[in-house]
């Protein structure tokens, strides 16, 4: 069983936790767990707080956490609700609606890869430049969320913003969410690439607008 105090976590403990909680495939969960240990430069078991060491797995330009202050070893753990609101606003800017949702009684807003790209471009303007590894991690994090919380309503596909706020803003699984599929490694790669392509398009549009 996984320790409930967040201490002495092994690769296998993390892998089992990711598969059982988020319905990730074993190869994807193992890749994430092993990758985390490699970035942390650890062989022995880790404590959960160590994952927040700045510049290892953790990175600046988070969509819901402020950047790590200079000379601090660990990143801020508190979710910044202002950043959450801005993330939701990026989804609303996309305007993909379907059905009735719980966000302020409006039609349900679904966040997709383009919306995530809009948020990533915005945050990366505000933060220190990410290296290629951490830029990929940042896209991958949201690619996983897009897959795990994916909802299909008619022709629209995305993450309902009320689910997004509950998970990423309040750090708990949405109460009315149930896994509908196993999220695999190549599913995440495909979505991360879609986010990257959309980011490049947005940046190209911004550059053209300045001419």
XYZ file of N, CA, C and O in Angstrom:
844
model
N 0.831 -1.205 0.000
C 0.000 0.000 0.000
C 0.862 1.250 0.000
O 1.944 1.264 0.564
N 0.361 2.313 -0.613
C 1.113 3.554 -0.677
C 1.071 4.275 0.662
O 0.027 4.323 1.311
N 2.188 4.824 1.111
C 2.186 5.592 2.358
C 1.273 6.807 2.237
O 1.286 7.503 1.231
N 0.467 7.066 3.262
C -0.456 8.190 3.219
C 0.178 9.484 3.710
O -0.426 10.541 3.625
N 1.401 9.382 4.241
C 2.070 10.581 4.731
C 2.987 11.209 3.690
O 3.672 12.191 3.969
N 3.007 10.655 2.472
C 3.823 11.218 1.409
C 5.305 10.991 1.576
O 6.111 11.665 0.932
N 5.683 10.027 2.409
C 7.099 9.768 2.664
C 7.506 8.392 2.154
O 6.694 7.483 2.045
N 8.806 8.282 1.819
C 9.387 6.998 1.444
C 8.656 6.362 0.256
O 8.270 5.199 0.283
N 8.499 7.148 -0.811
C 7.780 6.697 -1.997
C 8.753 6.088 -2.999
O 9.749 6.700 -3.364
N 8.443 4.903 -3.459
C 9.269 4.233 -4.457
C 8.700 4.474 -5.852
O 7.582 4.978 -6.013
N 9.467 4.112 -6.861
C 8.977 4.198 -8.238
C 7.695 3.403 -8.391
O 6.724 3.861 -9.011
N 7.660 2.218 -7.792
C 6.487 1.360 -7.943
C 5.288 1.914 -7.186
O 4.149 1.791 -7.643
N 5.533 2.539 -6.030
C 4.442 3.162 -5.282
C 3.816 4.280 -6.101
O 2.587 4.392 -6.211
N 4.655 5.131 -6.693
C 4.148 6.221 -7.522
C 3.417 5.689 -8.751
O 2.366 6.204 -9.140
N 3.966 4.656 -9.357
C 3.341 4.072 -10.542
C 1.952 3.526 -10.210
O 0.980 3.789 -10.929
N 1.855 2.791 -9.117
C 0.547 2.235 -8.717
C -0.441 3.344 -8.392
O -1.626 3.261 -8.722
N 0.043 4.412 -7.756
C -0.842 5.518 -7.425
C -1.399 6.207 -8.670
O -2.580 6.547 -8.728
N -0.550 6.393 -9.671
C -0.983 7.053 -10.910
C -1.970 6.198 -11.696
O -2.917 6.716 -12.294
N -1.755 4.894 -11.694
C -2.673 4.021 -12.433
C -4.019 3.889 -11.725
O -5.066 3.919 -12.376
N -4.003 3.764 -10.405
C -5.250 3.543 -9.667
C -6.077 4.819 -9.532
O -7.313 4.775 -9.592
N -5.415 5.961 -9.380
C -6.152 7.209 -9.155
C -6.596 7.861 -10.454
O -7.738 8.321 -10.566
N -5.709 7.894 -11.451
C -5.986 8.633 -12.675
C -6.228 7.746 -13.890
O -6.459 8.257 -14.989
N -6.158 6.431 -13.690
C -6.397 5.489 -14.778
C -5.387 5.654 -15.916
O -5.714 5.498 -17.098
N -4.125 5.990 -15.550
C -3.066 6.024 -16.545
C -2.631 4.599 -16.848
O -2.712 3.705 -16.003
N -2.151 4.377 -18.066
C -1.616 3.069 -18.394
C -0.343 2.834 -17.585
O 0.343 3.782 -17.170
N -0.009 1.573 -17.361
C 1.208 1.270 -16.601
C 2.459 1.815 -17.281
O 3.322 2.397 -16.611
N 2.618 1.679 -18.612
C 3.809 2.274 -19.251
C 3.902 3.784 -19.041
O 4.986 4.304 -18.783
N 2.785 4.514 -19.150
C 2.803 5.958 -18.948
C 3.142 6.290 -17.502
O 3.992 7.152 -17.235
N 2.499 5.617 -16.567
C 2.750 5.883 -15.151
C 4.196 5.569 -14.784
O 4.834 6.322 -14.041
N 4.721 4.484 -15.312
C 6.111 4.117 -15.024
C 7.072 5.128 -15.633
O 8.082 5.502 -15.000
N 6.777 5.601 -16.834
C 7.598 6.632 -17.470
C 7.639 7.897 -16.616
O 8.708 8.493 -16.407
N 6.484 8.313 -16.106
C 6.425 9.524 -15.286
C 7.182 9.343 -13.975
O 7.914 10.236 -13.535
N 6.998 8.180 -13.346
C 7.670 7.927 -12.071
C 9.182 7.844 -12.246
O 9.942 8.477 -11.507
N 9.623 7.077 -13.226
C 11.065 6.961 -13.478
C 11.668 8.295 -13.904
O 12.760 8.665 -13.469
N 10.938 9.016 -14.753
C 11.418 10.321 -15.186
C 11.579 11.269 -14.020
O 12.545 12.041 -13.954
N 10.639 11.207 -13.080
C 10.740 12.045 -11.895
C 11.973 11.728 -11.076
O 12.689 12.632 -10.621
N 12.255 10.436 -10.883
C 13.436 10.032 -10.120
C 14.716 10.483 -10.822
O 15.667 10.923 -10.171
N 14.729 10.376 -12.147
C 15.925 10.793 -12.897
C 16.159 12.291 -12.750
O 17.277 12.737 -12.492
N 15.086 13.087 -12.893
C 15.228 14.539 -12.774
C 15.598 14.955 -11.351
O 16.290 15.953 -11.155
N 15.131 14.194 -10.379
C 15.487 14.479 -8.987
C 16.872 13.941 -8.623
O 17.378 14.210 -7.549
N 17.447 13.162 -9.550
C 18.754 12.536 -9.335
C 18.741 11.657 -8.086
O 19.643 11.706 -7.247
N 17.680 10.866 -8.015
C 17.512 9.983 -6.863
C 17.456 8.533 -7.309
O 16.903 8.204 -8.364
N 18.033 7.677 -6.499
C 17.925 6.233 -6.692
C 17.029 5.643 -5.606
O 16.175 4.804 -5.867
N 17.234 6.121 -4.394
C 16.423 5.653 -3.272
C 15.060 6.332 -3.282
O 14.811 7.262 -4.047
N 14.186 5.865 -2.394
C 12.835 6.412 -2.311
C 12.844 7.905 -1.997
O 13.803 8.426 -1.422
N 11.757 8.570 -2.382
C 11.666 10.022 -2.196
C 10.480 10.358 -1.297
O 9.559 9.563 -1.113
N 10.506 11.582 -0.759
C 9.359 12.144 -0.063
C 8.636 13.080 -1.024
O 9.261 13.706 -1.887
N 7.343 13.167 -0.859
C 6.535 13.908 -1.830
C 6.982 15.355 -1.982
O 6.997 15.891 -3.097
N 7.374 16.002 -0.886
C 7.746 17.412 -0.966
C 8.976 17.632 -1.849
O 9.165 18.716 -2.415
N 9.812 16.595 -2.009
C 11.032 16.735 -2.802
C 10.729 16.961 -4.283
O 11.553 17.514 -5.018
N 9.564 16.524 -4.727
C 9.189 16.715 -6.125
C 9.044 18.201 -6.438
O 9.156 18.623 -7.589
N 8.820 19.019 -5.400
C 8.691 20.453 -5.587
C 10.001 21.211 -5.620
O 9.998 22.457 -5.677
N 11.146 20.492 -5.626
C 12.430 21.183 -5.698
C 12.538 21.909 -7.037
O 12.386 21.311 -8.106
N 12.830 23.185 -6.968
C 12.830 24.016 -8.171
C 13.913 23.583 -9.164
O 15.049 23.312 -8.792
N 13.498 23.499 -10.430
C 14.441 23.186 -11.485
C 14.650 21.706 -11.730
O 15.432 21.332 -12.613
N 13.987 20.855 -10.964
C 14.063 19.411 -11.204
C 12.841 19.018 -12.042
O 12.826 19.185 -13.247
N 11.814 18.476 -11.388
C 10.546 18.255 -12.093
C 9.780 19.578 -12.158
O 9.232 19.954 -13.191
N 9.767 20.294 -11.051
C 9.058 21.569 -10.930
C 9.700 22.624 -11.828
O 10.906 22.595 -12.065
N 8.875 23.559 -12.295
C 9.369 24.579 -13.223
C 8.601 25.871 -13.034
O 7.491 25.891 -12.482
N 9.187 26.974 -13.503
C 8.472 28.243 -13.542
C 7.410 28.190 -14.641
O 7.312 27.233 -15.400
N 6.615 29.262 -14.704
C 5.535 29.382 -15.705
C 4.448 28.336 -15.515
O 3.790 27.928 -16.465
N 4.257 27.898 -14.255
C 3.115 27.036 -13.950
C 1.832 27.794 -14.244
O 1.767 29.014 -14.096
N 0.793 27.073 -14.633
C -0.471 27.725 -14.931
C -1.241 28.126 -13.684
O -2.142 28.971 -13.759
N -0.912 27.536 -12.522
C -1.679 27.854 -11.306
C -0.805 28.133 -10.082
O -1.325 28.362 -8.998
N 0.527 28.094 -10.236
C 1.426 28.440 -9.138
C 2.341 29.584 -9.568
O 2.762 29.649 -10.721
N 2.649 30.462 -8.643
C 3.583 31.538 -8.914
C 4.983 30.980 -9.098
O 5.309 29.890 -8.606
N 5.819 31.722 -9.802
C 7.197 31.296 -10.019
C 7.953 31.223 -8.691
O 7.631 31.936 -7.732
N 8.959 30.375 -8.648
C 9.754 30.214 -7.443
C 10.613 31.459 -7.214
O 11.345 31.877 -8.119
N 10.518 32.066 -6.035
C 11.343 33.251 -5.760
C 12.833 32.930 -5.852
O 13.256 31.792 -5.601
N 13.597 33.918 -6.215
C 15.038 33.746 -6.328
C 15.622 33.259 -5.013
O 15.239 33.725 -3.939
N 16.542 32.315 -5.096
C 17.259 31.738 -3.955
C 16.410 30.788 -3.106
O 16.875 30.295 -2.080
N 15.161 30.531 -3.510
C 14.350 29.539 -2.811
C 14.586 28.163 -3.429
O 14.655 28.037 -4.655
N 14.683 27.141 -2.593
C 14.945 25.794 -3.096
C 13.683 25.126 -3.612
O 13.721 24.369 -4.583
N 12.563 25.397 -2.943
C 11.309 24.731 -3.303
C 10.287 25.737 -3.821
O 10.243 26.895 -3.392
N 9.466 25.268 -4.738
C 8.455 26.113 -5.359
C 7.297 26.370 -4.401
O 7.056 25.591 -3.470
N 6.554 27.460 -4.610
C 5.347 27.694 -3.805
C 4.363 26.541 -3.976
O 4.167 26.051 -5.089
N 3.759 26.096 -2.877
C 2.823 24.972 -2.948
C 1.369 25.438 -3.031
O 0.490 24.667 -3.432
N 1.123 26.695 -2.647
C -0.248 27.184 -2.657
C -0.706 27.472 -4.080
O 0.023 28.064 -4.879
N -1.908 27.041 -4.391
C -2.504 27.366 -5.691
C -2.913 28.830 -5.685
O -3.545 29.308 -4.735
N -2.534 29.559 -6.714
C -2.897 30.972 -6.854
C -4.238 31.045 -7.588
O -4.309 30.760 -8.791
N -5.283 31.410 -6.867
C -6.621 31.401 -7.458
C -6.770 32.447 -8.559
O -7.608 32.290 -9.453
N -5.976 33.499 -8.524
C -6.004 34.462 -9.628
C -5.520 33.824 -10.923
O -6.071 34.070 -12.004
N -4.476 32.988 -10.809
C -3.989 32.273 -11.993
C -5.013 31.251 -12.470
O -5.169 31.027 -13.676
N -5.717 30.620 -11.530
C -6.777 29.685 -11.911
C -7.855 30.418 -12.707
O -8.323 29.939 -13.746
N -8.233 31.595 -12.224
C -9.253 32.386 -12.926
C -8.798 32.745 -14.343
O -9.589 32.722 -15.289
N -7.513 33.085 -14.480
C -6.979 33.424 -15.804
C -6.977 32.201 -16.725
O -7.231 32.319 -17.926
N -6.692 31.034 -16.153
C -6.719 29.803 -16.937
C -8.128 29.516 -17.439
O -8.330 29.160 -18.607
N -9.103 29.683 -16.556
C -10.502 29.495 -16.962
C -10.879 30.512 -18.034
O -11.584 30.201 -19.002
N -10.378 31.743 -17.883
C -10.661 32.780 -18.880
C -10.085 32.408 -20.241
O -10.691 32.707 -21.282
N -8.920 31.754 -20.242
C -8.338 31.313 -21.511
C -9.238 30.287 -22.188
O -9.357 30.267 -23.421
N -9.885 29.441 -21.393
C -10.821 28.469 -21.967
C -12.056 29.179 -22.499
O -12.563 28.852 -23.579
N -12.552 30.162 -21.758
C -13.733 30.907 -22.213
C -13.441 31.661 -23.513
O -14.318 31.817 -24.353
N -12.185 32.119 -23.650
C -11.816 32.853 -24.868
C -11.938 31.978 -26.098
O -12.195 32.461 -27.203
N -11.768 30.651 -25.902
C -11.907 29.728 -27.021
C -13.346 29.565 -27.455
O -13.633 29.267 -28.619
N -14.264 29.693 -26.490
C -15.686 29.707 -26.820
C -16.281 28.379 -27.209
O -17.347 28.339 -27.810
N -15.627 27.240 -26.865
C -16.212 25.947 -27.214
C -17.187 25.538 -26.130
O -16.813 25.230 -25.006
N -18.475 25.543 -26.449
C -19.518 25.291 -25.469
C -20.331 24.077 -25.876
O -20.506 23.765 -27.038
N -20.862 23.402 -24.833
C -21.728 22.275 -25.121
C -22.547 21.966 -23.880
O -21.996 21.710 -22.811
N -23.866 21.997 -24.001
C -24.707 21.636 -22.886
C -24.708 22.672 -21.780
O -24.208 23.778 -21.925
N -25.278 22.289 -20.639
C -25.345 23.190 -19.496
C -24.332 22.764 -18.454
O -24.247 21.595 -18.081
N -23.538 23.698 -17.976
C -22.541 23.418 -16.955
C -22.836 24.164 -15.684
O -23.837 24.871 -15.562
N -21.942 24.005 -14.697
C -22.158 24.606 -13.395
C -21.382 25.893 -13.197
O -21.507 26.531 -12.166
N -20.533 26.283 -14.161
C -19.751 27.500 -14.008
C -20.647 28.718 -14.207
O -20.992 29.099 -15.320
N -21.089 29.314 -13.076
C -21.874 30.551 -13.094
C -23.173 30.398 -13.892
O -23.697 31.370 -14.408
N -23.680 29.170 -14.005
C -24.925 28.950 -14.702
C -24.845 29.109 -16.199
O -25.853 29.173 -16.885
N -23.665 29.207 -16.740
C -23.503 29.384 -18.172
C -23.441 28.034 -18.873
O -23.374 26.991 -18.242
N -23.424 28.078 -20.210
C -23.237 26.851 -20.953
C -21.884 26.250 -20.600
O -20.936 26.969 -20.302
N -21.823 24.933 -20.640
C -20.583 24.254 -20.264
C -19.470 24.609 -21.236
O -19.607 24.482 -22.447
N -18.359 25.073 -20.673
C -17.181 25.432 -21.452
C -16.206 24.269 -21.410
O -15.895 23.743 -20.337
N -15.722 23.855 -22.558
C -14.764 22.760 -22.654
C -13.399 23.311 -23.042
O -13.265 23.975 -24.067
N -12.389 23.036 -22.212
C -11.025 23.473 -22.527
C -10.356 22.447 -23.411
O -10.387 21.241 -23.121
N -9.727 22.910 -24.501
C -9.034 22.010 -25.413
C -7.565 22.407 -25.545
O -7.072 23.287 -24.833
N -6.856 21.771 -26.443
C -5.414 22.006 -26.592
C -5.094 23.445 -26.976
O -4.092 24.005 -26.524
N -5.933 24.061 -27.797
C -5.706 25.448 -28.188
C -5.848 26.386 -26.994
O -5.088 27.348 -26.843
N -6.817 26.103 -26.127
C -6.988 26.909 -24.918
C -5.780 26.777 -24.000
O -5.313 27.754 -23.410
N -5.281 25.556 -23.863
C -4.078 25.336 -23.054
C -2.903 26.095 -23.654
O -2.112 26.720 -22.933
N -2.767 26.051 -24.967
C -1.695 26.778 -25.645
C -1.783 28.271 -25.351
O -0.765 28.935 -25.100
N -2.989 28.807 -25.358
C -3.183 30.231 -25.058
C -2.688 30.550 -23.642
O -2.018 31.568 -23.415
N -3.007 29.671 -22.710
C -2.575 29.872 -21.326
C -1.062 29.727 -21.190
O -0.416 30.499 -20.474
N -0.476 28.768 -21.899
C 0.965 28.554 -21.797
C 1.725 29.740 -22.397
O 2.722 30.194 -21.837
N 1.273 30.247 -23.521
C 1.925 31.409 -24.126
C 1.861 32.596 -23.169
O 2.848 33.319 -22.974
N 0.726 32.807 -22.556
C 0.562 33.917 -21.616
C 1.526 33.782 -20.434
O 2.235 34.731 -20.089
N 1.575 32.601 -19.811
C 2.420 32.426 -18.631
C 3.902 32.480 -18.985
O 4.712 32.986 -18.209
N 4.269 31.968 -20.156
C 5.688 31.972 -20.516
C 6.189 33.370 -20.853
O 7.390 33.625 -20.806
N 5.280 34.279 -21.173
C 5.667 35.686 -21.342
C 6.004 36.318 -19.993
O 6.808 37.232 -19.903
N 5.346 35.847 -18.944
C 5.451 36.461 -17.621
C 6.589 35.901 -16.781
O 6.902 36.451 -15.724
N 7.187 34.808 -17.216
C 8.098 34.040 -16.385
C 9.478 33.907 -17.019
O 9.646 34.177 -18.216
N 10.464 33.474 -16.228
C 11.780 33.187 -16.805
C 11.660 32.130 -17.910
O 10.790 31.258 -17.857
N 12.544 32.215 -18.869
C 12.500 31.299 -20.017
C 12.678 29.849 -19.564
O 13.567 29.540 -18.769
N 11.833 28.968 -20.076
C 11.940 27.547 -19.775
C 12.923 26.884 -20.728
O 12.957 27.198 -21.915
N 13.720 25.946 -20.212
C 14.541 25.142 -21.116
C 13.643 24.127 -21.813
O 12.463 23.979 -21.484
N 14.193 23.430 -22.790
C 13.369 22.544 -23.621
C 12.739 21.406 -22.821
O 11.602 21.010 -23.083
N 13.473 20.894 -21.833
C 12.947 19.784 -21.024
C 11.743 20.244 -20.213
O 10.690 19.591 -20.191
N 11.876 21.381 -19.527
C 10.782 21.836 -18.676
C 9.619 22.394 -19.489
O 8.462 22.331 -19.045
N 9.891 22.900 -20.676
C 8.798 23.302 -21.563
C 7.979 22.086 -21.978
O 6.744 22.136 -22.037
N 8.680 20.974 -22.230
C 7.983 19.727 -22.577
C 7.198 19.191 -21.387
O 6.068 18.706 -21.540
N 7.780 19.274 -20.206
C 7.068 18.846 -18.999
C 5.794 19.667 -18.821
O 4.721 19.116 -18.521
N 5.906 20.981 -19.005
C 4.752 21.865 -18.832
C 3.620 21.498 -19.790
O 2.448 21.470 -19.403
N 3.969 21.212 -21.034
C 2.935 20.811 -22.001
C 2.391 19.427 -21.657
O 1.180 19.176 -21.763
N 3.269 18.551 -21.219
C 2.845 17.195 -20.890
C 1.886 17.138 -19.720
O 0.941 16.331 -19.708
N 2.117 17.996 -18.729
C 1.219 18.038 -17.570
C -0.215 18.312 -18.007
O -1.154 17.625 -17.575
N -0.375 19.318 -18.860
C -1.718 19.657 -19.298
C -2.256 18.659 -20.310
O -3.471 18.445 -20.392
N -1.370 18.029 -21.086
C -1.817 16.983 -22.011
C -2.439 15.828 -21.235
O -3.444 15.241 -21.663
N -1.854 15.500 -20.084
C -2.410 14.435 -19.239
C -3.784 14.836 -18.726
O -4.740 14.047 -18.761
N -3.905 16.086 -18.248
C -5.195 16.551 -17.746
C -6.251 16.536 -18.844
O -7.389 16.099 -18.624
N -5.879 16.984 -20.046
C -6.831 16.971 -21.158
C -7.327 15.564 -21.457
O -8.487 15.367 -21.829
N -6.436 14.579 -21.298
C -6.829 13.204 -21.573
C -7.632 12.576 -20.460
O -8.682 11.951 -20.689
N -7.160 12.729 -19.223
C -7.821 12.080 -18.084
C -9.235 12.628 -17.880
O -10.173 11.867 -17.625
N -9.405 13.935 -17.990
C -10.701 14.564 -17.730
C -11.522 14.803 -19.001
O -12.525 15.506 -18.961
N -11.097 14.211 -20.101
C -11.772 14.454 -21.380
C -13.251 14.111 -21.318
O -13.642 13.057 -20.816
N -14.062 15.023 -21.828
C -15.502 14.804 -21.950
C -15.903 15.017 -23.399
O -15.405 15.927 -24.064
N -16.766 14.190 -23.883
C -17.271 14.299 -25.253
C -18.751 14.621 -25.190
O -19.535 13.865 -24.612
N -19.097 15.743 -25.780
C -20.504 16.150 -25.814
C -20.828 16.610 -27.222
O -20.411 17.686 -27.647
N -21.539 15.758 -27.952
C -21.797 16.065 -29.348
C -20.493 16.041 -30.118
O -19.692 15.116 -29.996
N -20.244 17.082 -30.897
C -19.012 17.147 -31.694
C -17.855 17.756 -30.923
O -16.726 17.790 -31.422
N -18.116 18.266 -29.727
C -17.089 18.944 -28.946
C -16.381 17.993 -27.980
O -17.004 17.110 -27.395
N -15.080 18.210 -27.833
C -14.260 17.393 -26.939
C -13.375 18.328 -26.125
O -12.778 19.268 -26.667
N -13.298 18.093 -24.835
C -12.432 18.907 -23.988
C -12.700 18.636 -22.525
O -13.429 17.710 -22.175
N -12.092 19.442 -21.681
C -12.265 19.310 -20.237
C -13.250 20.372 -19.755
O -12.992 21.577 -19.938
N -14.373 19.974 -19.143
C -15.298 20.977 -18.599
C -14.575 21.863 -17.584
O -13.859 21.360 -16.720
N -14.757 23.170 -17.698
C -13.980 24.062 -16.829
C -14.337 23.898 -15.363
O -13.508 24.160 -14.488
N -15.557 23.434 -15.064
C -15.889 23.207 -13.656
C -15.075 22.040 -13.089
O -14.675 22.055 -11.920
N -14.782 21.043 -13.930
C -13.896 19.951 -13.502
C -12.470 20.454 -13.356
O -11.770 20.094 -12.410
N -12.050 21.288 -14.307
C -10.692 21.825 -14.273
C -10.467 22.640 -13.000
O -9.442 22.499 -12.332
N -11.441 23.479 -12.660
C -11.298 24.295 -11.454
C -11.220 23.429 -10.206
O -10.432 23.689 -9.286
N -12.020 22.370 -10.164
C -12.030 21.511 -8.980
C -10.711 20.749 -8.839
O -10.176 20.627 -7.735
N -10.181 20.248 -9.970
C -8.964 19.459 -9.892
C -7.722 20.333 -9.742
O -6.936 20.171 -8.810
N -7.562 21.293 -10.639
C -6.321 22.058 -10.638
C -6.380 23.231 -9.658
O -5.352 23.674 -9.143
N -7.579 23.743 -9.386
C -7.722 24.865 -8.466
C -7.868 24.461 -7.022
O -7.372 25.129 -6.114
N -8.558 23.342 -6.787
C -8.801 22.874 -5.422
C -8.096 21.551 -5.114
O -8.231 21.017 -4.014
N -7.368 21.039 -6.103
C -6.521 19.850 -5.944
C -7.299 18.634 -5.439
O -6.902 17.952 -4.509
N -8.439 18.390 -6.069
C -9.215 17.191 -5.782
C -9.907 16.747 -7.059
O -10.174 17.560 -7.952
N -10.193 15.461 -7.137
C -10.877 14.935 -8.313
C -12.315 15.440 -8.348
O -12.975 15.508 -7.307
N -12.819 15.811 -9.517
C -14.215 16.256 -9.613
C -15.165 15.168 -9.119
O -15.016 13.993 -9.449
N -16.127 15.562 -8.315
C -16.998 14.567 -7.675
C -17.864 13.804 -8.667
O -18.263 12.668 -8.399
N -18.185 14.415 -9.812
C -19.024 13.718 -10.790
C -18.216 13.149 -11.955
O -18.771 12.763 -12.986
N -16.875 13.084 -11.793
C -16.020 12.518 -12.836
C -15.820 11.025 -12.598
O -15.636 10.574 -11.473
N -15.856 10.268 -13.671
C -15.521 8.841 -13.633
C -14.626 8.540 -14.831
O -14.870 9.051 -15.922
N -13.592 7.720 -14.630
C -12.717 7.392 -15.766
C -13.482 6.649 -16.847
O -14.263 5.741 -16.563
N -13.259 7.051 -18.082
C -13.939 6.423 -19.213
C -12.984 5.607 -20.080
O -13.420 4.892 -20.969
N -11.664 5.759 -19.826
C -10.680 5.072 -20.648
C -9.346 5.054 -19.906
O -9.160 5.769 -18.927
N -8.445 4.234 -20.378
C -7.073 4.233 -19.871
C -6.273 5.224 -20.697
O -6.263 5.150 -21.921
N -5.623 6.167 -20.023
C -4.832 7.180 -20.725
C -3.430 6.637 -20.977
O -2.703 6.282 -20.041
N -3.052 6.548 -22.263
C -1.790 5.937 -22.629
C -0.693 6.934 -22.963
O -0.938 8.126 -23.132
N 0.521 6.416 -23.084
C 1.697 7.235 -23.358
C 1.548 8.009 -24.662
O 1.779 9.223 -24.709
N 1.151 7.341 -25.728
C 1.064 7.996 -27.030
C -0.115 8.962 -27.109
O -0.092 9.908 -27.903
N -1.154 8.731 -26.289
C -2.245 9.702 -26.197
C -1.710 11.039 -25.697
O -2.052 12.108 -26.215
N -0.858 10.971 -24.670
C -0.293 12.182 -24.076
C 0.664 12.857 -25.056
O 0.652 14.090 -25.207
N 1.489 12.069 -25.736
C 2.418 12.623 -26.721
C 1.653 13.380 -27.805
O 2.033 14.495 -28.204
N 0.565 12.802 -28.269
C -0.236 13.427 -29.331
C -0.824 14.753 -28.864
O -0.786 15.763 -29.583
N -1.355 14.774 -27.643
C -1.956 16.016 -27.131
C -0.895 17.070 -26.851
O -1.122 18.258 -27.075
N 0.254 16.651 -26.331
C 1.336 17.607 -26.071
C 1.806 18.250 -27.370
O 2.104 19.452 -27.419
N 1.868 17.454 -28.431
C 2.260 17.990 -29.735
C 1.221 18.981 -30.239
O 1.564 20.028 -30.804
N -0.058 18.681 -30.012
C -1.131 19.592 -30.431
C -1.016 20.923 -29.693
O -1.236 21.997 -30.282
N -0.662 20.880 -28.412
C -0.468 22.106 -27.645
C 0.694 22.905 -28.219
O 0.604 24.127 -28.390
N 1.808 22.221 -28.531
C 2.984 22.887 -29.088
C 2.664 23.547 -30.429
O 3.039 24.704 -30.679
N 1.977 22.830 -31.296
C 1.617 23.377 -32.611
C 0.750 24.623 -32.442
O 0.950 25.642 -33.114
N -0.211 24.555 -31.519
C -1.084 25.706 -31.282
C -0.303 26.880 -30.699
O -0.566 28.038 -31.042
N 0.661 26.601 -29.822
C 1.484 27.676 -29.258
C 2.282 28.383 -30.341
O 2.375 29.612 -30.361
N 2.859 27.595 -31.255
C 3.633 28.190 -32.349
C 2.743 29.063 -33.227
O 3.157 30.156 -33.657
N 1.520 28.609 -33.477
C 0.593 29.383 -34.296
C 0.206 30.688 -33.605
O 0.139 31.754 -34.235
N -0.042 30.625 -32.308
C -0.403 31.830 -31.553
C 0.745 32.832 -31.540
O 0.539 34.038 -31.719
N 1.956 32.335 -31.341
C 3.118 33.228 -31.319
C 3.378 33.831 -32.695
O 3.747 34.999 -32.811
N 3.171 33.044 -33.723
C 3.342 33.571 -35.073
C 2.311 34.661 -35.355
O 2.622 35.685 -35.978
N 1.082 34.448 -34.883
C 0.038 35.463 -35.062
C 0.357 36.740 -34.315
O 0.136 37.839 -34.831
N 0.917 36.604 -33.109
C 1.294 37.781 -32.329
C 2.424 38.540 -33.019
O 2.421 39.777 -33.057
N 3.394 37.797 -33.546
C 4.514 38.435 -34.235
C 4.045 39.164 -35.485
O 4.496 40.277 -35.801
N 3.106 38.558 -36.206
C 2.586 39.179 -37.419
C 1.803 40.452 -37.086
O 1.880 41.445 -37.824
N 1.108 40.406 -35.947
C 0.305 41.568 -35.563
C 1.165 42.771 -35.211
O 0.703 43.924 -35.274
N 2.416 42.523 -34.840
C 3.322 43.622 -34.475
C 3.967 44.286 -35.678
O 4.573 45.333 -35.545
N 3.856 43.614 -36.838
C 4.483 44.195 -38.053
C 3.716 45.405 -38.569
O 2.519 45.522 -38.402
